[in-house]
């Protein structure tokens, strides 16, 4: 398997623009997680899905952030409008049957820079 | 709420020396415990995990970790460090039965020749 695939790997945008990050989980995995990594706050869970349904979005910082999972093989994290403080590395991870049964596999991340 | 503390922000060791990275957690019951490694520009890779049973767990790349309930600790060890072990190491915890991980702030390991 190719692992968790994230695109793009790097994104540079200007403040106010819409940004869409994409994730393809490992085939057969039923959990998908979005994390954000910054120097100040470390790794934070933003939201996670089970069978394409959002389960916990309490980590989503504000209404400018939204995430969707239209099918089992694709998820997006959208920021609209983007702000410089959104600059971070965003990771997607997937797992099968949750942590009690299996581990999370992480993608390589998307490095977002908002100017 | 659970939390994870990694007291060492940066550690430098000589190649061939032993290594111990500290991790303390705060949680009422026995949580699920994990160690991940992140190489520069890469995603996180699981080194090892503890769910229950034997408190000494073996992982990949020669790493091991010991769960000590009395100390609420899950320290990572390696008897002889290789230059390729230079990376950032994250301890993580999850509530029993939960599916979301809480990460520590990480420890950056530098290996000198």
Coordinates of C-alpha atoms in Angstrom, one line a residue:
Chain A
X1 CA 0.0 0.0 0.0
X2 CA 1.2 3.5 -0.7
X3 CA 0.4 4.8 2.7
X4 CA -1.5 7.9 3.6
X5 CA -1.1 10.4 0.8
X6 CA -1.4 14.1 1.3
X7 CA -1.4 16.9 -1.2
X8 CA 0.1 19.3 -1.8
X9 CA 3.3 18.9 0.2
X10 CA 3.9 22.6 0.3
X11 CA 1.4 25.4 0.0
X12 CA 2.2 29.1 0.0
X13 CA -0.7 31.5 -0.2
X14 CA -1.7 35.0 0.7
X15 CA -3.8 36.1 3.6
X16 CA -7.5 36.0 2.8
X17 CA -7.2 33.2 0.2
X18 CA -8.9 29.9 0.5
X19 CA -6.7 26.9 1.1
X20 CA -7.7 23.3 0.6
X21 CA -5.6 20.4 1.9
X22 CA -6.2 16.9 0.7
X23 CA -5.8 13.4 2.1
X24 CA -6.2 9.9 0.8
X25 CA -6.2 7.4 3.7
X26 CA -4.9 3.9 3.5
X27 CA -7.4 1.7 1.7
X28 CA -9.7 -0.2 4.1
X29 CA -9.1 2.2 7.0
X30 CA -12.2 3.5 8.7
X31 CA -10.8 6.3 10.8
X32 CA -9.2 9.5 9.5
X33 CA -7.6 12.2 11.6
X34 CA -6.4 15.7 10.9
X35 CA -3.6 17.2 13.0
X36 CA -1.8 20.5 13.0
X37 CA 1.8 21.0 14.1
X38 CA 3.3 24.3 15.2
X39 CA 6.3 25.3 17.2
X40 CA 4.1 27.0 19.8
X41 CA 1.4 24.4 20.3
X42 CA 3.0 21.1 19.1
X43 CA 0.8 18.5 17.6
X44 CA -2.9 19.1 18.0
X45 CA -5.8 17.0 16.8
X46 CA -8.2 19.1 14.8
X47 CA -10.9 16.6 13.8
X48 CA -11.4 12.9 13.2
X49 CA -13.9 10.8 11.2
X50 CA -15.2 7.3 11.5
X51 CA -16.7 5.8 8.4
X52 CA -16.8 9.2 6.8
X53 CA -18.7 10.8 9.7
X54 CA -17.1 13.5 11.8
X55 CA -16.9 12.2 15.4
X56 CA -15.0 14.9 17.2
X57 CA -14.3 18.4 15.8
X58 CA -13.6 20.1 19.1
X59 CA -10.0 20.8 18.0
X60 CA -11.0 22.8 15.0
X61 CA -9.8 26.3 15.9
X62 CA -12.6 28.4 14.5
X63 CA -15.3 28.6 11.8
X64 CA -12.7 29.4 9.2
X65 CA -11.7 25.8 9.3
X66 CA -13.9 23.0 7.8
X67 CA -13.3 19.4 7.0
X68 CA -15.2 16.9 4.9
X69 CA -14.9 13.3 4.0
X70 CA -17.2 12.6 1.0
X71 CA -16.1 9.0 0.7
X72 CA -13.8 6.5 2.3
X73 CA -10.9 7.4 0.2
X74 CA -10.8 11.1 0.3
X75 CA -10.9 14.0 2.8
X76 CA -10.3 17.7 2.7
X77 CA -9.4 20.3 5.2
X78 CA -10.3 23.8 4.1
X79 CA -9.4 27.2 5.5
X80 CA -11.3 30.2 4.3
X81 CA -10.2 32.9 4.7
X82 CA -6.6 32.0 5.6
X83 CA -4.5 34.0 8.1
X84 CA -0.8 34.1 8.8
X85 CA -1.3 32.3 12.1
X86 CA -2.6 29.3 10.2
X87 CA 0.9 28.7 9.0
X88 CA 1.8 25.2 10.2
X89 CA 2.3 21.6 9.0
X90 CA -1.0 19.7 8.7
X91 CA -0.9 16.0 9.0
X92 CA -3.5 13.4 8.0
X93 CA -3.5 10.0 9.6
X94 CA -5.7 6.9 9.2
X95 CA -6.3 3.7 11.1
X96 CA -8.4 0.6 11.0
X97 CA -10.9 -0.1 13.7
X98 CA -9.5 2.6 16.0
X99 CA -6.6 2.7 18.4
X100 CA -7.6 -0.3 20.4
X101 CA -7.1 -2.5 17.5
X102 CA -4.5 -0.8 15.3
X103 CA -2.2 2.1 15.1
X104 CA -2.5 5.4 13.3
X105 CA -0.5 5.8 10.1
X106 CA 0.6 9.4 9.2
X107 CA 1.0 11.1 5.9
X108 CA 4.1 13.2 5.2
X109 CA 2.2 16.4 5.9
X110 CA 1.4 19.6 4.1
X111 CA 3.5 22.6 5.0
X112 CA 1.3 25.7 4.8
X113 CA 2.7 29.2 4.7
X114 CA 0.2 32.1 4.7
X115 CA 1.9 35.4 3.9
Chain B
X1 CA -8.3 15.6 31.0
X2 CA -5.2 13.7 29.9
X3 CA -1.9 15.4 29.3
X4 CA 1.6 14.4 28.3
X5 CA 4.8 15.9 29.4
X6 CA 8.2 15.5 27.8
X7 CA 10.5 17.5 30.0
X8 CA 13.5 17.5 27.7
X9 CA 13.2 19.8 24.7
X10 CA 16.5 18.8 23.2
X11 CA 19.0 16.1 24.0
X12 CA 22.4 15.5 22.6
X13 CA 24.2 12.2 22.8
X14 CA 27.3 10.7 21.3
X15 CA 26.9 7.9 18.8
X16 CA 27.1 4.6 20.6
X17 CA 25.9 6.0 23.9
X18 CA 22.7 4.9 25.6
X19 CA 19.6 7.0 25.4
X20 CA 16.6 7.6 27.6
X21 CA 13.8 10.0 26.7
X22 CA 11.4 10.9 29.4
X23 CA 7.6 10.9 29.2
X24 CA 5.1 11.5 31.9
X25 CA 1.3 11.4 31.5
X26 CA -1.6 12.5 33.5
X27 CA -4.7 10.2 33.4
X28 CA -6.8 8.5 36.0
X29 CA -6.8 5.0 34.5
X30 CA -4.2 3.2 32.4
X31 CA -4.1 4.9 29.1
X32 CA -2.8 3.7 25.8
X33 CA 0.8 4.9 25.4
X34 CA 2.8 5.5 22.2
X35 CA 6.2 6.7 21.0
X36 CA 6.5 8.2 17.6
X37 CA 9.5 9.4 15.7
X38 CA 9.6 12.2 13.1
X39 CA 12.5 12.7 10.8
X40 CA 13.0 16.2 9.2
X41 CA 10.3 16.8 6.6
X42 CA 8.6 13.5 7.3
X43 CA 5.4 12.3 8.9
X44 CA 5.3 10.5 12.2
X45 CA 6.3 6.8 12.4
X46 CA 5.2 4.6 15.3
X47 CA 8.1 3.2 17.3
X48 CA 6.2 1.2 19.9
X49 CA 2.9 1.1 21.8
X50 CA 1.6 -0.1 25.2
X51 CA -2.0 -1.1 25.7
X52 CA -1.7 -3.7 28.5
X53 CA 0.3 -6.7 29.7
X54 CA 4.1 -6.7 29.9
X55 CA 5.2 -3.3 31.0
X56 CA 8.4 -3.5 29.0
X57 CA 7.6 -3.2 25.3
X58 CA 9.9 -3.6 22.4
X59 CA 9.7 -1.5 19.3
X60 CA 11.3 -1.0 15.9
X61 CA 14.9 0.2 15.4
X62 CA 16.1 -1.3 18.7
X63 CA 13.9 1.0 20.9
X64 CA 12.1 -0.1 24.0
X65 CA 9.9 1.6 26.6
X66 CA 8.8 0.8 30.1
X67 CA 5.5 1.6 31.5
X68 CA 5.7 2.5 35.2
X69 CA 2.3 3.1 36.7
X70 CA 3.6 4.3 40.0
X71 CA 5.5 7.1 38.3
X72 CA 3.0 7.7 35.5
X73 CA 5.9 7.4 33.1
X74 CA 6.6 5.7 29.8
X75 CA 10.3 6.4 29.1
X76 CA 11.9 5.4 25.8
X77 CA 15.3 3.8 25.8
X78 CA 17.9 2.6 23.4
X79 CA 21.2 1.0 24.5
X80 CA 23.3 2.3 21.7
X81 CA 22.3 5.3 19.5
X82 CA 23.1 5.5 15.8
X83 CA 23.6 8.7 13.9
X84 CA 20.4 7.9 11.9
X85 CA 18.4 8.1 15.2
X86 CA 18.7 11.9 15.1
X87 CA 15.1 13.1 14.9
X88 CA 12.2 14.4 17.0
X89 CA 10.5 12.0 19.3
X90 CA 6.9 12.3 20.5
X91 CA 5.2 10.5 23.3
X92 CA 1.4 10.2 23.0
X93 CA -1.5 9.1 25.1
X94 CA -5.0 8.0 24.5
X95 CA -7.8 7.2 26.8
X96 CA -8.7 3.5 27.0
X97 CA -11.2 2.9 24.3
X98 CA -10.7 6.3 22.7
X99 CA -9.4 7.0 19.3
X100 CA -7.8 10.4 19.5
X101 CA -4.2 10.9 20.5
X102 CA -2.7 13.6 22.7
X103 CA 0.9 14.3 22.0
X104 CA 3.7 15.7 24.1
X105 CA 5.7 18.6 22.8
X106 CA 8.5 16.4 21.6
X107 CA 12.2 15.9 22.3
X108 CA 14.7 16.7 19.6
X109 CA 17.6 14.2 19.6
X110 CA 21.0 15.2 18.2
X111 CA 23.6 12.5 17.7
X112 CA 27.2 13.6 17.6
X113 CA 30.0 11.5 16.1

